[in-house]
Coordinates of C-alpha atoms in Angstrom, one line a residue:
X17 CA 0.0 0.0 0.0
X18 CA 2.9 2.4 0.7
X19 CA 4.5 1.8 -2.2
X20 CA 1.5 2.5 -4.3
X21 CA 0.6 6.1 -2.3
X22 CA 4.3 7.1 -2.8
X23 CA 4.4 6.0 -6.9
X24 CA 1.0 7.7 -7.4
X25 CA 2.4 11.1 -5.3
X26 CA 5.3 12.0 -7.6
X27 CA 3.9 9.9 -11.0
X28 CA 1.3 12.9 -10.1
X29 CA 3.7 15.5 -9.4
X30 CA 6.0 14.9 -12.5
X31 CA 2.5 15.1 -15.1
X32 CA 1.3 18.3 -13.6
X33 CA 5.3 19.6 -13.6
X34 CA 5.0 18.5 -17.5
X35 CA 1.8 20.2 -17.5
X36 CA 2.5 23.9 -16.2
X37 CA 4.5 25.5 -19.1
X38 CA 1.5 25.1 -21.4
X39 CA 1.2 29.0 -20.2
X40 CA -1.4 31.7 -21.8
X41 CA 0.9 34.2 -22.3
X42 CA 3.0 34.6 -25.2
X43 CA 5.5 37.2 -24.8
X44 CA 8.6 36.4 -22.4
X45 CA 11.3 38.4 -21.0
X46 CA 14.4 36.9 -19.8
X47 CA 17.5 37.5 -17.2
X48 CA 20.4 35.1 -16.1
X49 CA 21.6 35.3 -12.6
X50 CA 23.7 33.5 -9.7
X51 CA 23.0 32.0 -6.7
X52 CA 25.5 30.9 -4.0
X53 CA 24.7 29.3 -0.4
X54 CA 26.3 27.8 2.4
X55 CA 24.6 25.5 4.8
X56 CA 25.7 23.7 7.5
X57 CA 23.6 20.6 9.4
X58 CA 23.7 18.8 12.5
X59 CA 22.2 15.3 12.9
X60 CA 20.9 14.5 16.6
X61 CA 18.8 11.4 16.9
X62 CA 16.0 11.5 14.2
X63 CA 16.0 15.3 14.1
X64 CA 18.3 17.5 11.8
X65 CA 19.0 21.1 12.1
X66 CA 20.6 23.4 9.3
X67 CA 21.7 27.1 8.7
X68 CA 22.2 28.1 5.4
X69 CA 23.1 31.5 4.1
X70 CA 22.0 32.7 0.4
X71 CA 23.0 35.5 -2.1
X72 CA 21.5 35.2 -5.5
X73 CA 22.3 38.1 -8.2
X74 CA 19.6 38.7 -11.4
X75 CA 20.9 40.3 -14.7
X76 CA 23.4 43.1 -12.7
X77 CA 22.0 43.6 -10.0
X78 CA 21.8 42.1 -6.3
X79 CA 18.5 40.0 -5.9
X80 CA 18.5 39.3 -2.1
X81 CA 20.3 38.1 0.8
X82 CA 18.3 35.1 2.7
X83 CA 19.5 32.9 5.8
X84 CA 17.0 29.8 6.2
X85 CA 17.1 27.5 9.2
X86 CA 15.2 24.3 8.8
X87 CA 14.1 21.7 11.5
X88 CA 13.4 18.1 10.0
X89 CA 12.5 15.0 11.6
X90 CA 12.3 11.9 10.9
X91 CA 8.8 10.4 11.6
X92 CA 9.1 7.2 9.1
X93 CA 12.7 6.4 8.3
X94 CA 13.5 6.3 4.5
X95 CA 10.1 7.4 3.6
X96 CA 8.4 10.3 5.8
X97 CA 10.1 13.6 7.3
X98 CA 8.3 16.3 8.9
X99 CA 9.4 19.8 8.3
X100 CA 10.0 23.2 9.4
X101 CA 11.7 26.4 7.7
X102 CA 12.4 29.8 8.6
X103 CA 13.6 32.6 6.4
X104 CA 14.6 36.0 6.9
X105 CA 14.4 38.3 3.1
X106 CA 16.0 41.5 2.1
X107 CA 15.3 41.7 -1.1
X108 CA 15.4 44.0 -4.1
X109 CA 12.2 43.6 -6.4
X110 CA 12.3 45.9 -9.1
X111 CA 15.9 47.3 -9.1
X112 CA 16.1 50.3 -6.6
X113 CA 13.4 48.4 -4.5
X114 CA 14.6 46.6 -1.0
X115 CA 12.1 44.7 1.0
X116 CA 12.4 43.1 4.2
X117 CA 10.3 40.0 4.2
X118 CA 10.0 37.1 6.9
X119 CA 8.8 33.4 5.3
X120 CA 7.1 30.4 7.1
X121 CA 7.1 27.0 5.7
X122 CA 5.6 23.8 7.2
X123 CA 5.4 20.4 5.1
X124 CA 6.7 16.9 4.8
X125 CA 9.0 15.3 2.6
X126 CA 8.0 11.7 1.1
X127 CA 10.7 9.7 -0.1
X128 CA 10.9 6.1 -1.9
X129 CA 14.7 4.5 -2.4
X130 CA 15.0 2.3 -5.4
X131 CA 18.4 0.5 -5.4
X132 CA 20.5 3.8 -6.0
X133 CA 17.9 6.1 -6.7
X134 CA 16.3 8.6 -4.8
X135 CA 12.8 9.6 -5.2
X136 CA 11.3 12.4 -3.1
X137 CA 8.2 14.6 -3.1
X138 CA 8.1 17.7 -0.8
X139 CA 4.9 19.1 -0.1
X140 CA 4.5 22.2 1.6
X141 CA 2.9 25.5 3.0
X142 CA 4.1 28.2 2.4
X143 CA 3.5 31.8 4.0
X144 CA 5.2 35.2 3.5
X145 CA 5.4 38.7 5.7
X146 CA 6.6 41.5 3.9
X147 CA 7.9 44.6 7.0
X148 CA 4.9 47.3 5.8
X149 CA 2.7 45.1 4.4
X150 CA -1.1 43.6 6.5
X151 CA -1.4 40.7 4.2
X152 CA 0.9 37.7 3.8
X153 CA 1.4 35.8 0.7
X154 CA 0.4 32.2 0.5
X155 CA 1.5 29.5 -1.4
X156 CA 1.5 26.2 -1.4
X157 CA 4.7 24.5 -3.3
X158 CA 5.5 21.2 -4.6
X159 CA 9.0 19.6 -4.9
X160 CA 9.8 16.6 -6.8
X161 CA 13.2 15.2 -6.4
X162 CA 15.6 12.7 -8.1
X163 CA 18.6 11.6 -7.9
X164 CA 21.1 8.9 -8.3
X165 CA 24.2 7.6 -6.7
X166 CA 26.5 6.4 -9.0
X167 CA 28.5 3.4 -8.5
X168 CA 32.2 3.7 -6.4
X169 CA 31.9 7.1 -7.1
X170 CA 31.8 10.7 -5.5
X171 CA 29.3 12.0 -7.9
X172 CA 25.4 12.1 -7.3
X173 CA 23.5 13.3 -10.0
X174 CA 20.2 15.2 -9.9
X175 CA 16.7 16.7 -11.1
X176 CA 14.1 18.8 -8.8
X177 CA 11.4 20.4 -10.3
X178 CA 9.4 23.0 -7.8
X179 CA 5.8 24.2 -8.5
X180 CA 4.1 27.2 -6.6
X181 CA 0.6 27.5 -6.6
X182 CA -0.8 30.9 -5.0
X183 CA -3.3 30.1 -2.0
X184 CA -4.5 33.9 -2.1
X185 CA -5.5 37.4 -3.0
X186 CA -6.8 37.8 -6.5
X187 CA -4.8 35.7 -8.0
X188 CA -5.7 32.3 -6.0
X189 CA -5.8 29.1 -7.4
X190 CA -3.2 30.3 -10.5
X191 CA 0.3 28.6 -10.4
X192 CA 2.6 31.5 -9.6
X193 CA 5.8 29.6 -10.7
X194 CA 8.1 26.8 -11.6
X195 CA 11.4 25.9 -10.9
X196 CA 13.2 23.4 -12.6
X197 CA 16.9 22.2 -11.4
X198 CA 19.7 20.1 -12.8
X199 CA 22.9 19.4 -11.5
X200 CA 25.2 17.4 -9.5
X201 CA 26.7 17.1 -5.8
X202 CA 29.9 15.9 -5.0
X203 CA 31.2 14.2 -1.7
X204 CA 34.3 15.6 -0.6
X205 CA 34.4 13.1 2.4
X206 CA 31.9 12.0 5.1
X207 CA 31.2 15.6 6.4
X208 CA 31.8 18.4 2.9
X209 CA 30.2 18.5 -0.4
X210 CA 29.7 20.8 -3.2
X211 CA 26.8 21.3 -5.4
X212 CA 26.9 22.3 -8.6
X213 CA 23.1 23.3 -10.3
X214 CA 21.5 25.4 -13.4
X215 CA 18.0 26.9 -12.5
X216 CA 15.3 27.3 -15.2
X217 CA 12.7 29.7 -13.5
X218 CA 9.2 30.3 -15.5
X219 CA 7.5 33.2 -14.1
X220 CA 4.1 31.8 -15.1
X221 CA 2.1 35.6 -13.0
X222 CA 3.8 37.7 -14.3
X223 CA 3.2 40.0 -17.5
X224 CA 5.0 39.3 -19.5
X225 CA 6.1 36.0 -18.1
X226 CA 9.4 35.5 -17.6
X227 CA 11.9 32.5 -18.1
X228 CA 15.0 33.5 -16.2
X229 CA 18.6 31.2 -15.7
X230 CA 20.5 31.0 -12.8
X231 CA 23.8 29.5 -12.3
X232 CA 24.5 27.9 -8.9
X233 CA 27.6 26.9 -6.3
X234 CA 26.8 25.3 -3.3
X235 CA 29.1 24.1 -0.2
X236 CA 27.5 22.0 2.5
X237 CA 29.1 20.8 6.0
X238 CA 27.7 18.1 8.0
X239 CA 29.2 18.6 11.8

């Protein structure tokens, strides 16, 4: 029964990812940009804590500056985490622009290991503050993962693909956005890796939409 619930999540996940860019608008505009983190995790008992510290850049300019600290924990082991994210925002939205938001986000993670493979879906909730603003921002995002580990090596290969749907204000209901990610890890040793990745972002709300790029370096420490 499991195994059928987990198949039928991301089998469901990966059509309506497939789905999304079928958008109504026709013009696009497009930027490329960077985004570089640093995260650090600590695992104590079936709970795991982590810090990480992001800058992302769009086109020239600085795009914002966001430190997230997650609590996970692990309810079913190799198949169910609970989960639990902070982030603090500055961010500059159009150029010239800086806000100061605060974002909430409670969800679980279900995973299925074939072999070497890992399959994941992360379903979550999704609420933003902006400093200045009454109403939050409400999404509700969807996160299929795969990866694979290959054979006596160091390298573990990837695919996430990230769907927001808004959860209010006028423009409920409508998928705000897509992300789709490609790239690889690699295992320094037991506690450092490095991430390398390439971003496709389809602003599907926006008019025009916009498909941006962003390039991305990653170092992760396990203490």
């Amino acid at each position: 029964m499991k195994r059928f619930s987990y198949k039928s999540l991301i089998a469901s996940a990966l059509l309506l990812a497939c789905a999304i860019p079928a958008a109504h608008a026709r013009e696009y505009s497009s930027e490329v940009g960077t985004m570089w983190n640093f995260t650090v995790s600590k695992q104590i008992d079936r709970v795991n804590l982590q810090l990480q510290q992001n800058v992302w850049t769009l086109g020239k300019y600085y795009e914002r500056y966001m430190p997230i600290f997650t609590v996970s924990y692990t309810a079913i082991p190799k198949y169910l985490k609970l989960n639990v994210l902070y982030y603090y925002m500055n961010q500059q939205t159009p150029p010239g622009t800086y806000k100061n938001r605060h974002r909430y986000h409670l969800g679980a993670t279900f995973s299925y290991p074939i072999d070497r493979w890992s399959l994941s879906l992360n379903s979550r909730f999704e609420s933003t503050y902006t400093i200045g603003s009454d109403k939050p921002v409400n999404k509700w995002r969807n996160k299929l993962l795969f990866s694979y580990a290959i054979p006596n090596s160091r390298w573990t290969p990837f695919f996430h693909a990230d769907i927001f749907l808004m959860l209010n204000g006028n423009k409920a209901g409508e998928f705000d956005r897509v992300w789709y990610d490609a790239g690889v890890e690699y295992r320094i040793d037991n506690k450092n890796s490095i991430e390398c990745k390439i971003r496709e972002e389809h602003l599907i709300s926006t008019a025009p939409q916009q498909l941006n790029t962003l390039f991305s370096l990653a170092y992760k420490l396990k203490l």
